[in-house]
Coordinates of C-alpha atoms and ligand atoms in Angstrom, one line a residue:
M1 CA -5.7 -20.6 51.6
I2 CA -8.6 -22.4 50.3
P3 CA -9.8 -20.7 46.9
A4 CA -12.0 -17.7 44.8
K5 CA -15.2 -18.3 44.6
F6 CA -15.7 -20.7 41.0
E7 CA -18.7 -21.7 39.5
Y8 CA -18.3 -25.5 38.1
E9 CA -19.7 -27.7 35.4
V10 CA -19.5 -31.1 34.2
A11 CA -18.5 -31.4 30.4
E12 CA -19.9 -33.9 28.6
S13 CA -18.6 -33.9 25.7
V14 CA -15.4 -32.1 24.4
D15 CA -18.2 -30.2 21.9
H16 CA -20.3 -30.1 25.9
A17 CA -16.3 -28.2 26.9
I18 CA -15.7 -25.8 24.9
E19 CA -19.3 -24.3 24.8
L20 CA -19.1 -24.4 28.6
L21 CA -15.9 -22.2 27.6
G22 CA -17.3 -20.3 25.5
S23 CA -19.8 -18.9 28.0
G24 CA -18.2 -15.2 28.0
K25 CA -16.7 -15.8 31.9
D26 CA -12.9 -16.6 32.7
A27 CA -13.5 -20.2 32.0
K28 CA -10.8 -23.3 33.1
L29 CA -10.7 -26.7 31.7
L30 CA -9.8 -28.6 34.9
A31 CA -8.8 -32.6 34.1
G32 CA -7.2 -34.5 37.4
G33 CA -6.5 -31.1 39.1
H34 CA -3.2 -31.3 40.3
S35 CA -1.9 -28.4 38.9
L36 CA -4.7 -26.1 38.9
L37 CA -6.1 -26.9 42.0
P38 CA -3.0 -26.2 44.0
L39 CA -2.5 -22.8 41.7
M40 CA -6.3 -21.6 42.7
R41 CA -5.4 -21.9 46.8
L42 CA -2.8 -19.8 46.6
R43 CA -4.9 -17.5 44.5
L44 CA -2.3 -17.5 41.7
A45 CA -5.7 -18.3 39.3
R46 CA -8.6 -17.3 39.8
P47 CA -11.0 -19.0 37.0
E48 CA -15.2 -17.9 37.8
L49 CA -16.1 -21.5 35.7
L50 CA -14.2 -24.6 36.6
V51 CA -15.1 -26.6 33.3
D52 CA -14.3 -30.3 34.6
I53 CA -13.4 -32.6 31.8
G54 CA -11.6 -35.2 33.5
R55 CA -15.1 -37.2 33.2
V56 CA -14.8 -37.0 28.9
S57 CA -13.8 -41.3 28.4
D58 CA -13.4 -41.1 25.0
L59 CA -10.1 -38.7 25.8
S60 CA -8.4 -41.3 27.3
Y61 CA -6.2 -44.1 25.1
V62 CA -2.9 -44.8 24.0
R63 CA -3.3 -46.4 19.4
E64 CA -1.0 -46.6 17.3
D65 CA -1.8 -44.5 14.1
G66 CA 0.5 -45.2 11.0
D67 CA 3.4 -44.2 11.9
A68 CA 2.3 -42.4 14.9
I69 CA 1.4 -43.3 18.6
A70 CA -1.5 -41.3 19.7
I71 CA -2.4 -40.1 22.9
G72 CA -5.5 -39.0 24.7
A73 CA -4.7 -35.8 26.0
L74 CA -6.6 -36.9 29.5
T75 CA -4.5 -40.3 29.1
R76 CA -3.9 -40.3 32.9
Y77 CA 0.3 -41.4 34.1
R78 CA -0.5 -45.0 35.3
D79 CA -1.6 -45.2 32.5
L80 CA 1.3 -44.1 30.2
E81 CA 3.8 -46.0 32.8
T82 CA 2.5 -49.1 31.9
S83 CA 1.5 -48.5 28.4
E84 CA 2.5 -51.8 26.7
L85 CA 2.2 -49.9 23.3
L86 CA 3.8 -47.1 24.2
R87 CA 6.7 -49.6 25.9
A88 CA 7.8 -50.9 22.9
E89 CA 7.3 -48.1 20.1
C90 CA 7.9 -44.9 22.0
P91 CA 9.4 -46.3 25.5
I92 CA 10.5 -42.8 26.7
V93 CA 6.8 -41.6 27.6
A94 CA 6.4 -44.2 29.9
E95 CA 9.8 -44.3 31.1
T96 CA 9.3 -40.7 32.3
A97 CA 5.7 -41.0 33.4
G98 CA 7.1 -43.1 35.7
L99 CA 9.2 -40.8 37.6
V100 CA 6.1 -37.8 37.6
G101 CA 5.5 -37.2 41.3
D102 CA 3.8 -40.4 43.8
P103 CA 1.4 -42.7 42.6
Q104 CA -1.8 -40.5 44.1
V105 CA -0.3 -37.9 41.2
R106 CA 0.1 -39.8 38.2
H107 CA -2.9 -42.0 39.2
R108 CA -4.9 -38.1 38.5
G109 CA -2.2 -36.4 36.6
T110 CA -3.1 -35.7 32.9
I111 CA -0.5 -35.6 30.1
G112 CA -2.2 -32.5 28.2
G113 CA -2.3 -31.2 31.7
S114 CA 0.7 -30.8 31.6
V115 CA 0.9 -29.5 28.2
A116 CA -0.9 -27.5 28.7
H117 CA -0.2 -26.0 32.4
C118 CA 3.6 -25.4 31.2
D119 CA 5.7 -25.4 33.8
P120 CA 9.2 -25.1 33.0
A121 CA 9.9 -28.3 36.3
S122 CA 7.1 -30.6 34.3
D123 CA 8.5 -33.8 32.8
A124 CA 6.2 -34.2 30.4
P125 CA 7.1 -30.7 27.5
T126 CA 10.4 -32.0 28.2
I127 CA 10.2 -34.9 26.5
L128 CA 6.9 -33.6 24.5
L129 CA 9.4 -31.5 22.6
A130 CA 12.3 -33.9 22.4
L131 CA 10.2 -36.3 20.5
D132 CA 8.4 -33.5 18.1
A133 CA 5.4 -34.8 19.1
E134 CA 2.6 -32.6 16.9
L135 CA -0.5 -31.7 19.2
V136 CA -4.5 -31.7 18.2
V137 CA -6.4 -29.1 19.5
R138 CA -10.4 -28.5 19.3
G139 CA -12.3 -24.9 19.4
S140 CA -15.5 -23.9 18.0
G141 CA -13.8 -23.4 14.7
G142 CA -13.0 -26.4 14.3
E143 CA -9.3 -28.4 15.0
R144 CA -5.9 -27.8 14.1
R145 CA -2.9 -29.6 14.0
L146 CA 0.7 -27.3 15.9
P147 CA 3.9 -28.8 17.0
V148 CA 4.4 -28.8 21.1
A149 CA 6.8 -25.9 21.2
E150 CA 4.9 -23.2 19.4
S151 CA 1.7 -24.3 22.8
F152 CA 4.5 -22.6 25.2
G153 CA 3.3 -19.3 25.7
G154 CA 5.6 -18.9 29.2
F155 CA 6.3 -19.4 32.6
L156 CA 3.5 -21.5 34.0
Q157 CA 1.2 -19.5 29.8
T158 CA 0.3 -22.1 27.6
A159 CA -0.3 -20.4 24.2
L160 CA -2.9 -21.9 23.4
E161 CA -6.0 -20.8 23.5
P162 CA -8.8 -20.6 26.1
T163 CA -11.1 -21.6 24.3
E164 CA -9.7 -24.6 23.1
V165 CA -9.6 -28.6 24.1
L166 CA -5.9 -30.3 24.3
T167 CA -7.3 -33.2 23.0
E168 CA -4.4 -35.7 21.3
I169 CA -0.9 -35.7 21.5
R170 CA 1.6 -38.0 18.8
V171 CA 4.3 -38.7 19.3
P172 CA 7.0 -40.7 16.9
K173 CA 7.8 -44.7 17.0
T174 CA 11.3 -44.8 18.2
G175 CA 12.1 -47.7 18.6
A176 CA 13.0 -49.6 21.6
D177 CA 16.4 -48.2 21.9
G178 CA 18.1 -44.2 21.7
W179 CA 16.7 -43.1 24.2
A180 CA 17.3 -41.2 27.7
Y181 CA 15.6 -39.2 30.2
Q182 CA 18.3 -38.0 33.3
K183 CA 15.8 -36.1 36.0
S184 CA 17.9 -34.6 39.2
V185 CA 16.1 -34.5 42.5
R186 CA 16.7 -33.5 45.6
R187 CA 14.4 -36.1 47.1
A188 CA 12.8 -38.8 46.0
Q189 CA 9.1 -37.9 44.1
D190 CA 10.0 -34.5 43.4
W191 CA 10.3 -32.1 40.5
A192 CA 13.0 -31.7 39.1
T193 CA 15.8 -28.7 40.0
V194 CA 17.0 -29.6 35.9
A195 CA 16.5 -33.1 33.9
V196 CA 17.9 -33.7 30.5
A197 CA 16.3 -35.9 27.5
A198 CA 17.6 -36.9 24.7
V199 CA 16.6 -39.4 21.5
R200 CA 18.2 -40.5 18.9
M201 CA 15.8 -39.3 15.5
N202 CA 17.1 -40.7 12.9
S203 CA 20.1 -39.3 11.4
S204 CA 20.0 -37.1 14.9
V205 CA 19.9 -36.5 18.3
H206 CA 17.3 -34.2 20.3
V207 CA 18.1 -33.0 23.5
A208 CA 15.8 -30.9 25.4
L209 CA 16.3 -29.1 28.9
T210 CA 13.5 -29.2 32.6
N211 CA 13.3 -25.7 34.4
M212 CA 16.1 -23.9 32.4
G213 CA 14.4 -21.3 31.1
P214 CA 11.1 -20.1 30.8
T215 CA 10.2 -23.1 29.0
A216 CA 10.8 -26.1 27.9
L217 CA 14.4 -25.7 25.3
R218 CA 15.1 -27.8 23.6
A219 CA 19.7 -27.8 23.9
G220 CA 20.2 -26.5 20.3
G221 CA 23.6 -26.2 20.9
V222 CA 24.2 -29.3 21.7
E223 CA 22.7 -30.5 18.6
E224 CA 24.4 -28.4 16.7
A225 CA 28.0 -29.9 18.2
L226 CA 26.5 -33.5 18.0
S227 CA 25.5 -33.1 13.8
G228 CA 29.0 -31.6 13.8
G229 CA 30.8 -34.3 15.5
A230 CA 31.5 -33.6 18.5
D231 CA 31.2 -36.3 20.8
P232 CA 28.9 -36.3 24.0
A233 CA 31.5 -35.1 26.5
A234 CA 32.3 -32.2 24.4
A235 CA 28.5 -31.3 22.8
A236 CA 27.4 -31.4 26.7
E237 CA 29.5 -28.5 27.4
R238 CA 27.4 -27.2 26.1
A239 CA 24.1 -27.5 27.5
A240 CA 23.7 -24.3 29.4
E241 CA 23.6 -21.6 26.1
G242 CA 20.9 -19.4 25.5
T243 CA 18.9 -20.9 28.5
S244 CA 17.5 -18.7 31.9
P245 CA 18.0 -21.0 34.8
P246 CA 15.9 -19.6 38.0
S247 CA 17.3 -19.6 41.0
D248 CA 15.4 -20.8 44.2
H249 CA 15.6 -22.7 47.6
N250 CA 16.7 -25.8 45.4
A251 CA 19.4 -24.9 43.2
S252 CA 21.1 -21.4 42.5
S253 CA 21.4 -20.9 38.1
E254 CA 25.1 -21.4 38.9
Y255 CA 23.9 -25.0 40.0
R256 CA 21.7 -25.8 37.3
E257 CA 24.2 -24.8 34.6
H258 CA 26.7 -27.2 36.0
L259 CA 23.6 -30.4 36.7
A260 CA 22.2 -29.6 32.9
R261 CA 26.3 -30.7 31.2
V262 CA 26.7 -33.3 33.2
L263 CA 23.3 -34.4 33.0
T264 CA 23.2 -33.9 29.0
R265 CA 26.5 -35.1 29.0
R266 CA 25.1 -39.3 30.7
A267 CA 21.8 -38.7 29.2
L268 CA 24.1 -38.6 25.7
E269 CA 26.3 -41.2 26.4
E270 CA 22.8 -43.8 27.7
A271 CA 21.4 -43.0 25.0
L272 CA 23.7 -43.3 21.5
S273 CA 25.2 -46.2 23.8
Ligands
FAD1 P1 -5.2 -29.3 36.2 O1 -4.2 -29.2 37.0 O2 -6.3 -29.9 35.6 O3 -4.9 -28.4 34.9 C1 -3.4 -28.0 34.4 C2 -3.7 -26.6 33.7 O4 -4.0 -27.1 31.9 C3 -5.3 -25.7 33.9 O5 -4.7 -24.5 33.2 C4 -5.9 -26.6 33.0 O6 -7.4 -25.4 32.9 C5 -5.7 -26.7 31.6 N1 -5.8 -28.2 31.1 C6 -5.7 -29.5 31.7 N2 -6.5 -30.0 30.6 C7 -6.1 -29.3 29.4 C8 -6.8 -29.6 27.8 N3 -7.2 -30.7 27.7 N4 -7.2 -28.6 26.8 C9 -6.9 -27.5 27.1 N5 -5.8 -27.0 28.4 C10 -6.0 -28.5 29.9 N6 4.6 -32.8 37.1 C11 6.3 -33.6 37.0 O7 5.6 -33.8 35.2 N7 7.0 -33.7 37.2 C12 7.2 -34.2 38.6 O8 7.6 -34.8 39.4 C13 5.4 -33.9 39.6 N8 5.4 -34.1 40.9 C14 3.5 -33.6 41.0 C15 4.0 -33.9 42.7 C16 3.1 -33.0 43.8 C17 2.7 -33.4 44.8 C18 2.1 -32.5 42.7 C19 0.8 -32.1 43.2 C20 2.3 -32.9 41.1 C21 2.8 -32.9 40.4 N9 3.5 -32.7 39.6 C22 4.4 -33.2 38.9 C23 2.3 -31.8 38.2 C24 1.3 -33.6 37.8 O9 1.8 -33.6 37.0 C25 -0.2 -31.8 37.2 O10 -1.0 -32.7 37.5 C26 0.2 -32.0 35.9 O11 1.2 -30.6 35.5 C27 -1.4 -31.2 35.5 O12 -1.7 -32.3 34.7 P2 -3.7 -32.4 35.5 O13 -4.2 -33.6 34.7 O14 -3.6 -32.4 37.0 O15 -4.1 -30.4 34.7

């Protein structure tokens, strides 16, 4: 289908984008366009104004900042996948970026767009949730920081304000080992039917799930079992606790629950080995 009529403005900077978002029109930011434009073509999104931030080049970077790695919101998957810094300090982000869609998607799609789009089938929100990532967001009232979990509003709904721009994502340095992302797909380059991230963080293990509810979710039952001394197989049995996986043409909700348990066991065995 053809999108509904919209106006289009190119933002020259973050401040310019914030100004355009505050114009009083139903405005949306456009980053890589790989999630928003399909929704507009289906007329599931009908913004009056698209504010294109794709050329704000100072939002595309990966750099060290104290204990964290700072990632600009407009950094594309391809740049994450090939970042030597991420490969050394937080490899789950680089590896998972390489699993997103196909090369065309990875050259256009941005990590910030993925977080703000809040699709439970997306990979980046799950990884960032497992890492307890922090977001830096800017609006007309200034800058604020929030845990990534607080940015999830619901299915395809961000909790960020409509006039705010996500500028940076901060992930901890995990070191080279102690992580895994197990993604089950029906066909190569597909979205995850279900996926599981496991990351060893200090003395605990964080586990997060893709496509097991309206947003990326932490597997609280698994984490609790592990901290109580359970082995990976026993802990993984609790992977579907508190989830509400969808039933669709890829899998029933029961099958997704089964997949979550199997993939969690594999992810834990890999991360803890
Ligand atoms: P856009 O589509 O430009 O924007 C998405 C939403 O985020 C919009 O609402 C927009 O207003 C908002 N937004 C964008 N940037 C910001 C910002 N800085 N601050 C605030 N709001 C912002 N994803 C996966 O995770 N795994 C896959 O396997 C996968 N496969 C795909 C296969 C195909 C064929 C396609 C088309 C997409 C696939 N994707 C997949 C989605 C892809 O990763 C998207 O590009 C990404 O999720 C959104 O990033 P974007 O830059 O394209 O965002």
